Short mmCIF file of C-alpha atoms in Angstrom, two decimals:
data_model
loop_
_atom_site.label_atom_id
_atom_site.label_comp_id
_atom_site.label_asym_id
_atom_site.label_seq_id
_atom_site.Cartn_x
_atom_site.Cartn_y
_atom_site.Cartn_z
CA MET A 1 20.31 0.75 63.89
CA GLY A 2 20.77 1.09 60.13
CA SER A 3 24.37 0.98 58.93
CA ALA A 4 26.01 3.28 61.50
CA PHE A 5 28.57 0.66 62.46
CA THR A 6 29.77 -0.14 58.95
CA PRO A 7 32.92 1.58 57.60
CA PHE A 8 30.84 3.73 55.21
CA GLY A 9 28.37 4.59 57.96
CA ALA A 10 31.13 5.58 60.40
CA LEU A 11 32.83 7.69 57.70
CA THR A 12 29.52 9.47 56.97
CA ILE A 13 29.03 10.32 60.64
CA ALA A 14 32.64 11.47 61.13
CA ALA A 15 32.70 13.67 58.00
CA ALA A 16 29.26 15.10 58.77
CA ALA A 17 30.29 15.89 62.36
CA VAL A 18 33.40 17.82 61.27
CA ALA A 19 31.46 19.73 58.61
CA ALA A 20 28.63 20.50 61.06
CA ILE A 21 31.08 21.93 63.62
CA ILE A 22 32.57 24.24 60.96
CA LEU A 23 29.13 25.38 59.73
CA LEU A 24 27.72 25.93 63.24
CA HIS A 25 30.82 27.93 64.16
CA HIS A 26 30.28 30.15 61.10
CA LEU A 27 26.60 30.64 61.89
CA ILE A 28 27.19 31.47 65.56
CA ALA A 29 30.50 33.39 65.51
CA ARG A 30 29.86 35.15 62.15
CA PRO A 31 33.55 35.73 61.42
CA ALA A 32 34.75 38.21 58.77
CA LEU A 33 35.27 36.71 55.31
CA THR A 34 39.05 36.39 55.39
CA ALA A 35 41.17 33.84 53.53
CA VAL A 36 41.11 31.57 56.61
CA THR A 37 37.29 31.77 56.80
CA ARG A 38 37.00 30.96 53.10
CA MET A 39 39.27 27.95 53.51
CA ARG A 40 37.28 26.79 56.55
CA LEU A 41 34.01 27.16 54.63
CA LEU A 42 35.51 25.28 51.70
CA LEU A 43 36.12 22.38 54.09
CA GLY A 44 32.69 22.72 55.72
CA LEU A 45 30.60 23.22 52.58
CA ALA A 46 32.50 21.23 49.98
CA VAL A 47 35.23 18.83 51.12
CA PHE A 48 33.68 17.15 54.17
CA PRO A 49 30.08 17.17 52.82
CA PHE A 50 31.38 15.57 49.60
CA LEU A 51 33.07 12.88 51.69
CA ALA A 52 29.85 12.42 53.70
CA ALA A 53 27.77 12.23 50.50
CA VAL A 54 30.02 9.59 48.92
CA ALA A 55 30.10 7.54 52.13
CA SER A 56 26.34 7.85 52.75
CA THR A 57 25.66 6.76 49.16
CA GLY A 58 27.92 3.74 49.63
CA SER A 59 26.25 3.02 52.95
CA GLY A 60 22.76 3.49 51.45
CA MET A 61 23.51 1.29 48.43
CA HIS A 62 24.72 -1.47 50.72
CA ARG A 63 21.80 -1.01 53.09
CA THR A 64 19.33 -1.47 50.23
CA THR A 65 20.74 -4.95 49.62
CA GLU A 66 20.09 -6.16 53.19
CA ARG A 67 17.04 -8.32 53.76
CA GLU A 68 16.02 -6.33 56.88
CA PHE A 69 15.70 -3.29 54.58
CA CYS A 70 13.29 -5.15 52.28
CA GLY A 71 11.42 -6.47 55.32
CA SER A 72 11.01 -2.99 56.82
CA CYS A 73 7.79 -2.48 54.80
CA HIS A 74 4.97 -4.30 56.58
CA VAL A 75 3.81 -6.08 53.41
CA MET A 76 7.16 -7.90 53.38
CA GLU A 77 6.96 -9.03 57.01
CA THR A 78 5.86 -12.57 56.18
CA HIS A 79 8.57 -12.86 53.52
CA LEU A 80 11.19 -11.83 56.09
CA SER A 81 9.84 -14.03 58.88
CA ASP A 82 9.76 -17.00 56.47
CA LEU A 83 13.41 -16.39 55.60
CA GLU A 84 14.28 -16.28 59.30
CA ASP A 85 12.32 -19.44 60.14
CA PRO A 86 14.85 -22.28 60.48
CA LYS A 87 12.08 -24.84 59.87
CA SER A 88 10.72 -23.27 56.67
CA LEU A 89 11.04 -25.49 53.61
CA GLY A 90 10.32 -22.71 51.10
CA LEU A 91 12.90 -22.30 48.33
CA ALA A 92 13.76 -18.76 49.39
CA ALA A 93 14.11 -19.74 53.06
CA ARG A 94 16.44 -22.62 52.20
CA HIS A 95 18.63 -20.24 50.22
CA ALA A 96 18.54 -17.59 52.97
CA ARG A 97 20.10 -20.09 55.39
CA SER A 98 23.31 -19.91 53.35
CA PRO A 99 25.85 -17.79 55.24
CA ILE A 100 27.08 -16.40 51.91
CA ILE A 101 23.85 -14.99 50.52
CA GLY A 102 21.69 -15.04 53.68
CA PRO A 103 22.12 -11.43 54.83
CA THR A 104 21.37 -10.09 51.32
CA ALA A 105 19.10 -12.93 50.18
CA CYS A 106 16.34 -10.79 48.59
CA TYR A 107 18.77 -8.72 46.55
CA THR A 108 21.01 -11.63 45.56
CA CYS A 109 18.11 -13.59 44.04
CA HIS A 110 16.06 -10.68 42.64
CA ALA A 111 18.88 -8.60 41.11
CA ASP A 112 18.88 -9.37 37.41
CA TYR A 113 22.03 -10.93 36.03
CA SER A 114 23.30 -8.60 33.31
CA MET A 115 25.64 -5.68 32.80
CA LEU A 116 22.83 -3.29 33.75
CA GLY A 117 21.37 -5.62 36.37
CA TYR A 118 22.60 -3.56 39.32
CA PRO A 119 21.28 -0.10 38.28
CA LEU A 120 18.05 -1.51 36.81
CA THR A 121 17.35 -3.43 40.01
CA LYS A 122 17.94 -0.27 42.05
CA LEU A 123 15.59 1.71 39.75
CA ASN A 124 12.99 -1.01 40.10
CA GLY A 125 13.41 -0.74 43.86
CA MET A 126 12.48 2.93 43.58
CA MET A 127 9.19 1.81 42.00
CA HIS A 128 8.61 -0.41 45.04
CA VAL A 129 9.11 2.63 47.30
CA TYR A 130 6.70 4.60 45.09
CA HIS A 131 4.04 1.85 45.16
CA TYR A 132 4.37 1.50 48.93
CA TYR A 133 4.24 5.14 49.97
CA LEU A 134 2.20 6.69 47.16
CA GLY A 135 0.49 3.73 45.51
CA GLY A 136 -1.46 2.64 48.56
CA TYR A 137 0.35 -0.57 49.59
CA ARG A 138 1.18 1.10 52.88
CA ASN A 139 -2.46 0.89 53.93
CA TRP A 140 -3.07 -2.61 52.61
CA SER A 141 -3.43 -5.64 54.87
CA LEU A 142 -1.07 -8.56 54.36
CA GLU A 143 -4.00 -10.70 53.17
CA GLN A 144 -4.92 -8.18 50.48
CA PHE A 145 -1.28 -7.85 49.44
CA HIS A 146 -0.79 -11.62 49.14
CA ALA A 147 -4.05 -11.95 47.21
CA GLU A 148 -3.49 -9.14 44.69
CA VAL A 149 0.22 -8.51 44.21
CA ARG A 150 2.46 -10.72 42.11
CA THR A 151 6.00 -10.35 40.83
CA ALA A 152 6.18 -7.84 37.96
CA LYS A 153 7.66 -10.37 35.51
CA PRO A 154 8.31 -14.11 35.54
CA TYR A 155 11.34 -14.93 37.67
CA PRO A 156 14.28 -15.41 35.26
CA ASN A 157 16.08 -18.75 35.51
CA GLN A 158 19.23 -16.86 34.60
CA ASN A 159 19.27 -15.49 38.15
CA CYS A 160 19.46 -19.03 39.54
CA LYS A 161 22.38 -19.72 37.23
CA GLN A 162 24.40 -16.92 38.79
CA CYS A 163 25.30 -19.51 41.42
CA HIS A 164 24.02 -22.83 40.05
CA SER A 165 26.13 -23.39 36.98
CA GLY A 166 24.26 -25.21 34.22
CA THR A 167 27.43 -26.89 33.00
CA LEU A 168 28.64 -28.98 35.93
CA ALA A 169 27.89 -32.69 36.14
CA SER A 170 25.79 -32.16 39.26
CA PHE A 171 23.38 -30.20 37.04
CA THR A 172 23.64 -31.95 33.68
CA ASN A 173 23.36 -35.45 35.17
CA ILE A 174 19.80 -34.70 36.29
CA LYS A 175 17.53 -36.14 33.57
CA GLU A 176 14.92 -33.39 33.93
CA HIS A 177 17.54 -30.69 33.42
CA ALA A 178 18.68 -32.33 30.19
CA SER A 179 15.20 -32.90 28.81
CA LEU A 180 14.02 -29.39 29.69
CA ALA A 181 17.23 -27.59 28.70
CA GLU A 182 15.58 -25.51 25.97
CA GLU A 183 12.53 -24.61 28.05
CA LEU A 184 14.78 -23.62 30.97
CA ASP A 185 16.93 -21.43 28.72
CA GLN A 186 13.84 -19.72 27.29
CA ASN A 187 12.25 -19.37 30.73
CA LYS A 188 9.22 -21.39 29.64
CA VAL A 189 9.70 -23.62 32.68
CA SER A 190 10.71 -21.98 35.95
CA CYS A 191 13.25 -23.51 38.31
CA ALA A 192 11.04 -22.11 41.08
CA SER A 193 7.86 -23.97 40.11
CA ALA A 194 5.89 -26.67 41.87
CA GLY A 195 7.08 -29.50 39.65
CA CYS A 196 10.74 -28.51 39.97
CA HIS A 197 12.30 -26.95 43.07
CA GLY A 198 9.11 -25.51 44.52
CA VAL A 199 7.91 -21.92 44.65
CA ALA A 200 10.11 -19.45 46.48
CA HIS A 201 7.52 -17.92 48.82
CA PRO A 202 4.77 -20.57 49.17
CA PHE A 203 2.85 -18.77 51.95
CA SER A 204 2.00 -15.94 49.53
CA LYS A 205 0.48 -18.17 46.84
CA THR A 206 -3.00 -19.56 46.27
CA LYS A 207 -3.63 -23.32 46.12
CA GLU A 208 -3.92 -23.11 42.32
CA GLU A 209 -0.56 -21.36 42.06
CA LEU A 210 1.09 -23.91 44.34
CA SER A 211 -0.05 -26.79 42.15
CA LYS A 212 1.13 -25.27 38.84
CA MET B 1 26.57 37.43 29.27
CA ILE B 2 29.76 37.91 31.29
CA ASN B 3 28.80 41.50 32.04
CA ARG B 4 25.38 40.36 33.30
CA PHE B 5 27.08 37.78 35.51
CA LEU B 6 29.46 40.43 36.91
CA ARG B 7 26.51 42.75 37.59
CA LEU B 8 24.78 39.91 39.44
CA LEU B 9 27.93 39.31 41.47
CA ALA B 10 28.13 43.00 42.36
CA ARG B 11 24.66 42.83 43.93
CA TRP B 12 25.20 39.38 45.47
CA PRO B 13 24.38 39.32 49.22
CA THR B 14 27.51 37.44 50.22
CA GLU B 15 26.99 37.22 53.99
CA ARG B 16 23.34 36.21 53.68
CA ALA B 17 24.05 33.65 50.94
CA LEU B 18 26.79 32.08 53.06
CA ARG B 19 24.44 31.80 56.04
CA ILE B 20 21.80 30.14 53.83
CA ALA B 21 24.49 27.81 52.46
CA CYS B 22 25.51 26.85 56.00
CA ILE B 23 21.89 26.12 56.99
CA LEU B 24 21.27 24.07 53.81
CA GLY B 25 24.55 22.23 54.42
CA LEU B 26 23.52 21.39 57.98
CA ILE B 27 20.11 20.11 56.79
CA ALA B 28 21.82 17.96 54.13
CA LEU B 29 24.30 16.53 56.64
CA ALA B 30 21.49 15.79 59.11
CA MET B 31 19.57 13.91 56.39
CA MET B 32 22.63 11.86 55.47
CA VAL B 33 23.30 10.91 59.11
CA THR B 34 19.60 10.10 59.65
CA GLY B 35 19.69 7.78 56.63
CA VAL B 36 22.70 5.98 58.06
CA PHE B 37 21.19 5.66 61.56
CA LEU B 38 17.62 4.68 60.67
CA GLY B 39 18.31 2.61 57.55
CA THR B 40 14.63 2.57 56.50
CA PRO B 41 13.53 3.29 52.91
CA ILE B 42 12.50 6.97 53.06
CA PRO B 43 15.52 8.27 55.07
CA VAL B 44 17.95 6.22 52.93
CA VAL B 45 16.41 7.40 49.64
CA ALA B 46 16.27 11.00 50.93
CA ALA B 47 19.94 10.84 51.98
CA MET B 48 20.92 9.75 48.47
CA SER B 49 18.76 12.30 46.62
CA VAL B 50 17.30 15.34 48.43
CA ALA B 51 20.27 15.68 50.79
CA GLN B 52 22.72 15.64 47.91
CA GLY B 53 20.64 18.25 46.07
CA PHE B 54 20.75 20.52 49.14
CA GLY B 55 24.50 19.91 49.44
CA VAL B 56 25.16 20.80 45.80
CA PHE B 57 23.01 23.94 46.12
CA ALA B 58 24.87 24.97 49.29
CA CYS B 59 28.18 24.43 47.51
CA LEU B 60 27.01 26.56 44.56
CA LEU B 61 25.97 29.37 46.91
CA PHE B 62 29.39 29.18 48.54
CA GLY B 63 31.16 29.32 45.15
CA LEU B 64 29.10 32.33 44.01
CA SER B 65 29.65 34.11 47.32
CA ILE B 66 33.41 33.66 47.12
CA ALA B 67 33.38 34.81 43.47
CA ALA B 68 31.31 37.88 44.45
CA ASP B 69 33.67 38.64 47.34
CA VAL B 70 36.75 38.35 45.13
CA ALA B 71 35.13 40.44 42.35
CA GLY B 72 34.08 43.10 44.88
CA ARG B 73 37.64 43.47 46.20
CA ARG B 74 39.14 44.10 42.78
CA PRO B 75 40.19 47.71 42.25
#
């Protein structure tokens, strides 16, 4: 049902409905171009459509952070079903069970943590849309996708630290964290690796990758 | 430059341009509402790009039509 029942979604529909009534009236009744008609058209072609555009952009931006949106492409079905599996022990699934980040789990973990993280992540998402609809992924089987497609760059540990502070005792008291501090900072060792907290999406990895 | 613009306005088909603006506006609004209702990648991306382009174009047509109408009524 998309985001029709969110505040932004409802505002989009309401503003679009008012504007559509004004425009349909002008097309059907064809009134003379008086001052009243101009004012009505200003509302129907500028004010209410602007409101609808702002609200639909807000609604769309929010929608693109929801995990159902990411899972709407068939190659992400197993990722989504793993997140929704209460018995899954994968790193991503365990995080998705959190009521705070669960509904937007994909975006929360994959959005890069920097000043430009938000727009760059959205731009990167456009590349995903391109690869899916024009790059051929749409016609790929899940098996082919899991075998051939990997994340574009190594997962940055900095993203984990958005939530898991590296300064609290619960982090620093772990011997491995202290001994690997430099490697973790330089992303030479990944938090999401087999020897540490486990890979995020184990079902999509080969045996060799799972043992790394 | 200004004279060329005024000449363009004098020949501007106000009624027709307004009808086209209304149709483009309706298409843009329909795309935005579709994006909100369906919430799948293509409708959402179209609502935030193509629909807004149509909306801006419709608004420009409206602005030019009003300018042409006002210019045409001047003595």
